[in-house]
Short mmCIF file of C-alpha atoms and ligand atoms in Angstrom, two decimals:
data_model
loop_
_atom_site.label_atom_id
_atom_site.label_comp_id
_atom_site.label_asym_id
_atom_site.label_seq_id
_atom_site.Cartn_x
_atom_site.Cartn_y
_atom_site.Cartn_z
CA UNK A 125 0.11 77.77 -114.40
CA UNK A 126 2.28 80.24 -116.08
CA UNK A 127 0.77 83.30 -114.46
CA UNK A 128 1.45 81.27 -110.87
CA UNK A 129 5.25 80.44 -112.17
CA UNK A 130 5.51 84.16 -113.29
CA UNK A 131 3.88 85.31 -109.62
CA UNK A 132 6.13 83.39 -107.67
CA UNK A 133 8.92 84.80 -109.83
CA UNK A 134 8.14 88.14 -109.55
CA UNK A 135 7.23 87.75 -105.67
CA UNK A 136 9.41 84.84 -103.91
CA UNK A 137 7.88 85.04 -100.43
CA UNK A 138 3.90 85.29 -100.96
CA UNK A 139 3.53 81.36 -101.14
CA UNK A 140 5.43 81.31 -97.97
CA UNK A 141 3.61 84.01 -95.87
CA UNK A 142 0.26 82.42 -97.43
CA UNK A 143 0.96 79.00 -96.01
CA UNK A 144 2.52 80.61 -92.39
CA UNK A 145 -1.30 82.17 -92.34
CA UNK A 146 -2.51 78.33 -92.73
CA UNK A 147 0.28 76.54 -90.57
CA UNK A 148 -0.36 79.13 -88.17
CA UNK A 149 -4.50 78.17 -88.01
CA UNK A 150 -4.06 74.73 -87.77
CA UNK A 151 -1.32 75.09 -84.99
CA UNK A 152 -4.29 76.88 -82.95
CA UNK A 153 -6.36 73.99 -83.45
CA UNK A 154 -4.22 71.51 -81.84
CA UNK A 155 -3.46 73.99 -78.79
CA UNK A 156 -7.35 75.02 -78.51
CA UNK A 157 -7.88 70.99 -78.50
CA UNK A 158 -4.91 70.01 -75.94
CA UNK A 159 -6.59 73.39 -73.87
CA UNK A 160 -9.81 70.88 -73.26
CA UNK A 161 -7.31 67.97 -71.81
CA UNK A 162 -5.17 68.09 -68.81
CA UNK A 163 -2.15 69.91 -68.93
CA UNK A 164 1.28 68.07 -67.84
CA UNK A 165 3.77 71.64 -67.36
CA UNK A 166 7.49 71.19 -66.71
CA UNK A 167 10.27 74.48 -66.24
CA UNK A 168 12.85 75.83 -68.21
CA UNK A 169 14.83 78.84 -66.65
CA UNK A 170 13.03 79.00 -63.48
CA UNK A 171 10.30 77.64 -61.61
CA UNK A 172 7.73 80.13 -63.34
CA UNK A 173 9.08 79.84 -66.70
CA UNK A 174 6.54 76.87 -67.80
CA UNK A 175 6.43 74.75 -70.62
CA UNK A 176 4.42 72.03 -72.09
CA UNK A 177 4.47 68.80 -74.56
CA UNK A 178 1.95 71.37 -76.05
CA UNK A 179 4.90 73.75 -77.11
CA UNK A 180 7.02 70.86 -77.99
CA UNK A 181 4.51 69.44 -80.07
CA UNK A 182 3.48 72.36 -81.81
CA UNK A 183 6.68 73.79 -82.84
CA UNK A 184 7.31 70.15 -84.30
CA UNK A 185 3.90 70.44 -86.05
CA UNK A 186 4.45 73.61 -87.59
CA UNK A 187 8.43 72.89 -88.63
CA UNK A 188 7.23 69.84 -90.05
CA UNK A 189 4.77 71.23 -92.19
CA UNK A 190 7.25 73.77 -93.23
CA UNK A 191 10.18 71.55 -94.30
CA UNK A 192 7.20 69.26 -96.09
CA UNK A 193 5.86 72.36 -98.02
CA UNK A 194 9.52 73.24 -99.20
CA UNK A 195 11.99 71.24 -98.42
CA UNK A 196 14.10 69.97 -95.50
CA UNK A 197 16.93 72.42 -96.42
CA UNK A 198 15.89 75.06 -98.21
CA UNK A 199 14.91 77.25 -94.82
CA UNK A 200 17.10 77.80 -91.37
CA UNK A 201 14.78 77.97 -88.20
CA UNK A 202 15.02 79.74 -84.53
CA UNK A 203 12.19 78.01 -82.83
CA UNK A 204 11.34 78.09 -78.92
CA UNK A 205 11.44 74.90 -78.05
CA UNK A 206 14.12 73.64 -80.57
CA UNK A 207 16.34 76.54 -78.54
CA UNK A 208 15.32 75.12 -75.19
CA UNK A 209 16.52 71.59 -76.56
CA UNK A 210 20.00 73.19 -77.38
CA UNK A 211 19.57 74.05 -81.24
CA UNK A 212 21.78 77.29 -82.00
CA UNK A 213 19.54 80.64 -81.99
CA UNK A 214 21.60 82.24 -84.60
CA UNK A 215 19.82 85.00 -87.07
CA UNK A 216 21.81 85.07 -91.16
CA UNK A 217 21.14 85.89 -94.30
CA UNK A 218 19.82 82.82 -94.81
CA UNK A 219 15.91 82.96 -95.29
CA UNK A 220 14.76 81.96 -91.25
CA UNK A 221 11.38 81.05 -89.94
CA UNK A 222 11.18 82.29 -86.33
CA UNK A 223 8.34 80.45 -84.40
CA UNK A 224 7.01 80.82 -80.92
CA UNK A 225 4.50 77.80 -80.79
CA UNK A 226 2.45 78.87 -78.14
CA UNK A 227 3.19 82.73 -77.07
CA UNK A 228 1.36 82.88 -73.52
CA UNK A 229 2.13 79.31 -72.13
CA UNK A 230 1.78 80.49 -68.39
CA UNK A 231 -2.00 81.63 -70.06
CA UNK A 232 -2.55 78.31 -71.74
CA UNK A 233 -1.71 76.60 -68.15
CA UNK A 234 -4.29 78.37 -66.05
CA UNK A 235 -6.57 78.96 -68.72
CA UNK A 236 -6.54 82.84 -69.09
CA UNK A 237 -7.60 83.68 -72.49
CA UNK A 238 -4.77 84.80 -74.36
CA UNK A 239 -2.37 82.55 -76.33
CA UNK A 240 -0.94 83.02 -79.53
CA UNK A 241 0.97 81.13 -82.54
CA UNK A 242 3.57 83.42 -83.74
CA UNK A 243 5.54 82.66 -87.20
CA UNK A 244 8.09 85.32 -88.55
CA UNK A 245 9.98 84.97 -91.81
CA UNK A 246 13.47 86.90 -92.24
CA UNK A 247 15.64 87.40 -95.09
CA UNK A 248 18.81 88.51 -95.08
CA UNK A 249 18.06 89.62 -90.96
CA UNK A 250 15.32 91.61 -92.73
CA UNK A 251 12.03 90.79 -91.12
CA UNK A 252 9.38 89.75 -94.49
CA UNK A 253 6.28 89.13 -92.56
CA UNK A 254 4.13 87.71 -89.82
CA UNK A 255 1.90 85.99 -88.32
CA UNK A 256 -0.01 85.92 -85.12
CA UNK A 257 -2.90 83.18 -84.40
CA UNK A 258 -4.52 84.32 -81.28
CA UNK A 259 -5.86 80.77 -80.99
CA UNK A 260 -8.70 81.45 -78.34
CA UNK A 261 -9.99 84.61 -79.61
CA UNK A 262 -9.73 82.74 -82.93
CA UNK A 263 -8.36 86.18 -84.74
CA UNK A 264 -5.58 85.71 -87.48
CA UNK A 265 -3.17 89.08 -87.22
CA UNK A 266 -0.66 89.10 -90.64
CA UNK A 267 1.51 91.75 -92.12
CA UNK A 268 4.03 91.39 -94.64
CA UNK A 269 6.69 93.88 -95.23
CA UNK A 270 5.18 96.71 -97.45
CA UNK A 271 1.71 95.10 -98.14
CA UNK A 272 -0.08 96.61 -94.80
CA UNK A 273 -1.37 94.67 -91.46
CA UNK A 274 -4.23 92.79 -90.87
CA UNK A 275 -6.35 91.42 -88.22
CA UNK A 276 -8.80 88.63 -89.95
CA UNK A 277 -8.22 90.41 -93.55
CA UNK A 278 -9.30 93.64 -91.92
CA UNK A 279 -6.61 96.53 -92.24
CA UNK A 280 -5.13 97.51 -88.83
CA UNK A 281 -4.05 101.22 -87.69
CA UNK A 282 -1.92 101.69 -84.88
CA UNK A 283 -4.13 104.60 -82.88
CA UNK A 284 -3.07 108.32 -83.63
CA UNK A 285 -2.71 109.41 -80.38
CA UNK A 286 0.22 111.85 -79.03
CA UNK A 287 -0.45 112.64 -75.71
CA UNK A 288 1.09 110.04 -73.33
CA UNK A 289 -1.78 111.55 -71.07
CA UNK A 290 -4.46 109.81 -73.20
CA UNK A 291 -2.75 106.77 -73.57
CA UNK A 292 -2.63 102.97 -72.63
CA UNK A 293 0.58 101.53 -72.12
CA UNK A 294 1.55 97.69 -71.74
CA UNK A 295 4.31 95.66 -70.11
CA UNK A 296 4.65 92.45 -69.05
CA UNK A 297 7.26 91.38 -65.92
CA UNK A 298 8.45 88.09 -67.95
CA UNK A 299 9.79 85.27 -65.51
CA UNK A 300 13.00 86.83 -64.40
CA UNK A 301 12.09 86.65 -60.17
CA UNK A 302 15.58 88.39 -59.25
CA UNK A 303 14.53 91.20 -57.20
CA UNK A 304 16.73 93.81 -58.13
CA UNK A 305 15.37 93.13 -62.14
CA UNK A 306 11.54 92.96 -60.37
CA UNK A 307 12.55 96.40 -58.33
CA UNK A 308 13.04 98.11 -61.44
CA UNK A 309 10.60 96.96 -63.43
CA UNK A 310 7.68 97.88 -60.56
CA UNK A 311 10.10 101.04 -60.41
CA UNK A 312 9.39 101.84 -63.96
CA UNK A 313 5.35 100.63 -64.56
CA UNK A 314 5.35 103.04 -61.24
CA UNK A 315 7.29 105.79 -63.01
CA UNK A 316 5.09 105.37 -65.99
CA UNK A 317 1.63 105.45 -64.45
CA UNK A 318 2.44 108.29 -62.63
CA UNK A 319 2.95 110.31 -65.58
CA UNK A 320 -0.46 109.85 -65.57
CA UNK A 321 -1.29 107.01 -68.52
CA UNK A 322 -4.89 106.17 -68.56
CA UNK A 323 -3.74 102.98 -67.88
CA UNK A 324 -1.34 100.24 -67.90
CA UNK A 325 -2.00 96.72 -69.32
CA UNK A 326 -0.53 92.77 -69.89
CA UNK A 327 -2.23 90.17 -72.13
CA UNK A 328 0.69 87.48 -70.89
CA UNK A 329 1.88 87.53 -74.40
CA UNK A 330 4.37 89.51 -76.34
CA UNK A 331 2.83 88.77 -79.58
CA UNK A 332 -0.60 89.23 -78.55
CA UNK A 333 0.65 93.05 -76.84
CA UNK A 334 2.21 94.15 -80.20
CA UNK A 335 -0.78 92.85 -82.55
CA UNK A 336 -2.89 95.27 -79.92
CA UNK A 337 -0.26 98.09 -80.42
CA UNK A 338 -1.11 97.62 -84.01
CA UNK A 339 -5.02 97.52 -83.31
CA UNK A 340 -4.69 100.79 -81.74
CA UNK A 341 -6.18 99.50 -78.96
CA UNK A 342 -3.44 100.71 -76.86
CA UNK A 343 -0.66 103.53 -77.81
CA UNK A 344 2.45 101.23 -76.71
CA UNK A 345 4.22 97.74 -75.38
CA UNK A 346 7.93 97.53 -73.89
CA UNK A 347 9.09 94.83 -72.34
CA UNK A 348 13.09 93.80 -71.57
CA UNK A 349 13.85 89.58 -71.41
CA UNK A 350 11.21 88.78 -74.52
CA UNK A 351 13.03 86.60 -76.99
CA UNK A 352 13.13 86.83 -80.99
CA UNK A 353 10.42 84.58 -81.14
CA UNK A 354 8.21 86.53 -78.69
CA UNK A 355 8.10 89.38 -80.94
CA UNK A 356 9.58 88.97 -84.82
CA UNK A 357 6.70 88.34 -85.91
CA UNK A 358 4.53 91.10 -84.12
CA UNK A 359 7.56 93.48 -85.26
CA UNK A 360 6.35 93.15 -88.78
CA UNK A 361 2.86 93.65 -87.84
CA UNK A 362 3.50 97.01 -85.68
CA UNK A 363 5.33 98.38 -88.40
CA UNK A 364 2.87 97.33 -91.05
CA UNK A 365 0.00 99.29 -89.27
CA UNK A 366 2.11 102.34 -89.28
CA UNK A 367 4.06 102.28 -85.71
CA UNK A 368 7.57 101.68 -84.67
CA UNK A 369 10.08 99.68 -82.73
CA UNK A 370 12.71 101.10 -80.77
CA UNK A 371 15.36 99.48 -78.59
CA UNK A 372 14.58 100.32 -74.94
CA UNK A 373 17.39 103.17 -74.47
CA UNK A 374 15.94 105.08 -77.70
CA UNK A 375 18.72 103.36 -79.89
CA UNK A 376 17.57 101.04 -82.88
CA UNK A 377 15.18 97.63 -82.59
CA UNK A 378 17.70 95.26 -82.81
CA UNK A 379 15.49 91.41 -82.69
CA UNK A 380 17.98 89.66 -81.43
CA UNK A 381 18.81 92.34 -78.06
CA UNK A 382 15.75 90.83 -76.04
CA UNK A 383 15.09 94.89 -75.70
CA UNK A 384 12.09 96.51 -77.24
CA UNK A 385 9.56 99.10 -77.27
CA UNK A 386 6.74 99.09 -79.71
CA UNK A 387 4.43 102.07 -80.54
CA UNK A 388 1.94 103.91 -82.15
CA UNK A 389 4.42 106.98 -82.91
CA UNK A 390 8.24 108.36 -82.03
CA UNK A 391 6.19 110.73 -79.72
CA UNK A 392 4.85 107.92 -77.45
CA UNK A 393 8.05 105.64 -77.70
CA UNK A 394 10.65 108.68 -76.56
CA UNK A 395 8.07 109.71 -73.23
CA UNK A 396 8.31 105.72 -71.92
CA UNK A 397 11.52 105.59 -72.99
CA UNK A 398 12.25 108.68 -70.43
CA UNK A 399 10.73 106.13 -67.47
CA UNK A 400 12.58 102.79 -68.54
CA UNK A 401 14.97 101.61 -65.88
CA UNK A 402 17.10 99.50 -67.80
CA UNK A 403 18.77 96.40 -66.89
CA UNK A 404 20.93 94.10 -68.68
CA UNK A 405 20.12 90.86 -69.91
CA UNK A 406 21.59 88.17 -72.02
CA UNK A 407 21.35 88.43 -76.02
CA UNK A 408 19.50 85.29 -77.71
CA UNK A 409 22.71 85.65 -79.80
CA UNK A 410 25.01 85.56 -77.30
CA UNK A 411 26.73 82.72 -78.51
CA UNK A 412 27.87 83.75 -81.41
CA UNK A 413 28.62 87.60 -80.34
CA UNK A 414 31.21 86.04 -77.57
CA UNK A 415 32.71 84.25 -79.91
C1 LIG B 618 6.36 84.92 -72.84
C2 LIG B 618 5.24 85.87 -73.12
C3 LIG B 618 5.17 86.94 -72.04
C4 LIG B 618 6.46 87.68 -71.89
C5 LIG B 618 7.61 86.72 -71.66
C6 LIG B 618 7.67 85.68 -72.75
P1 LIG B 618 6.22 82.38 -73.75
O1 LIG B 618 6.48 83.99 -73.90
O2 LIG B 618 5.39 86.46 -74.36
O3 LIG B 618 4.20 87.89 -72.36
O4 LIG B 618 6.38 88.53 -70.78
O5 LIG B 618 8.81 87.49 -71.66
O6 LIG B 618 8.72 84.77 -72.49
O7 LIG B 618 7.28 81.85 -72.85
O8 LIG B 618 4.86 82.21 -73.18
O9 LIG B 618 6.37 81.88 -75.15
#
């Protein structure tokens, strides 16, 4: 009892990442389940921007659990669906969980095989760890800050690859259908497998593309209109297994930008970089940078 008073003590946040690994896996369960039933989807931002009362539900399950574990007030939260609903996306210095119930929902409609839980923890803007549950592969990716990556307690590497030549690249299109955002983005995979790349990829889910950044099973994922909750958590995981994060003009990761490039090495990162066609979009925190 003493030891555990003196742990926690010594190390605030390992209760908290322990029990994100176990909200996390029991939040996969219930989407695995509802996967078996019929699915009732509704839209968001457009008509291909899909949700379900599976994300509702599971971002209630897993804030619930939370606030039960340690108190109604003791945490602030950015959540998907709580966002959706109106809640303020706002990132302080106040400890924040960042949850993405079900990363991949336009996956989890039609049944292709890769859908994720994703639970970040942030102190002080500082991402602490996370947590990906890649519910249908059934593999638990975790990383907290300085205490490595993992992918079902197995220690992840990002791949050591340098030569863009060699390497597979990902990127998603999101569910932004204005053409002049889809002209550059086919402009840029374009760009980018000309280079040559061996190849280019998509999982449908952010948090899914970084934990396979951080597998090494490809050198790199960029994407521009992800959200904080798409990727905080796979940001800590990336980093973890000994990659990086850059904004998509070279600048800094900033989480909150909706901006990002993930790789394997500053090598990697700078060559895609070279091919982005950037366009602008809409900061989660826009609400409180206007003001
Ligand atoms: C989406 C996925 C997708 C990415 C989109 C995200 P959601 O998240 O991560 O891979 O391209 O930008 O919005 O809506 O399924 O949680």
């Amino acid at each position: 009892m003493v030891k555990k008073m003196q742990q926690a003590k010594d190390d605030p946040w390992q209760e908290a990442y322990d029990f994100a690994v176990e909200v996390a896996r029991k939040a996969g369960e219930v989407i695995r389940k509802a996967g078996e039933c019929e699915i009732k989807v509704c839209t968001k931002s457009s008509t291909v921007d899909l949700v379900t009362k599976t994300d509702e539900r599971v971002e209630k399950i897993i804030i619930g659990c939370l606030k039960e574990k340690f108190g109604p007030d003791t945490y602030s939260f950015i959540g998907e669906e709580s966002v959706a609903q109106g809640k303020p996306c706002i990132l302080t210095d106040k400890p924040t969980w960042i949850i993405d119930p079900v990363d991949g929902t336009t996956n989890f409609v039609h049944g292709f095989p890769f859908v994720a839980v994703s639970i970040a923890f942030a102190v002080e803007k500082k991402l602490e760890f996370g947590v990906v549950y890649s519910c249908l592969e059934d593999k638990m990716y975790k990383a907290r800050k300085g205490k490595g990556a993992f992918c079902n307690d197995e220690r992840l590497q990002v791949s050591d690859v340098q030569d863009i030549h060699k390497s597979i690249i990902i990127s998603e299109h999101g569910t932004d259908r204005s053409p002049e955002k889809v002209t550059k983005i086919f402009s840029t995979m374009q760009r980018i497998l000309c280079i040559p790349v061996h190849g280019l990829r998509g999982s449908g889910t952010a948090a899914t593309n970084m934990c396979l950044v951080a597998c090494g099973a490809v050198e790199a994922f960029f994407e521009i209109g992800i959200h904080c909750w798409d990727i905080a958590a796979g940001a800590v995981i990336v980093r973890e297994a000994g990659g990086m994060l850059l904004d998509v003009d070279g600048g800094p990761f900033d989480l909150m930008s909706r901006r990002m490039v993930s790789a394997n090495n500053k090598i990697i990162a700078e060559r895609i970089i070279k091919e982005i066609e950037t366009f602008s979009v809409e900061r989660d925190d826009a609400v409180v940078c206007k003001k």
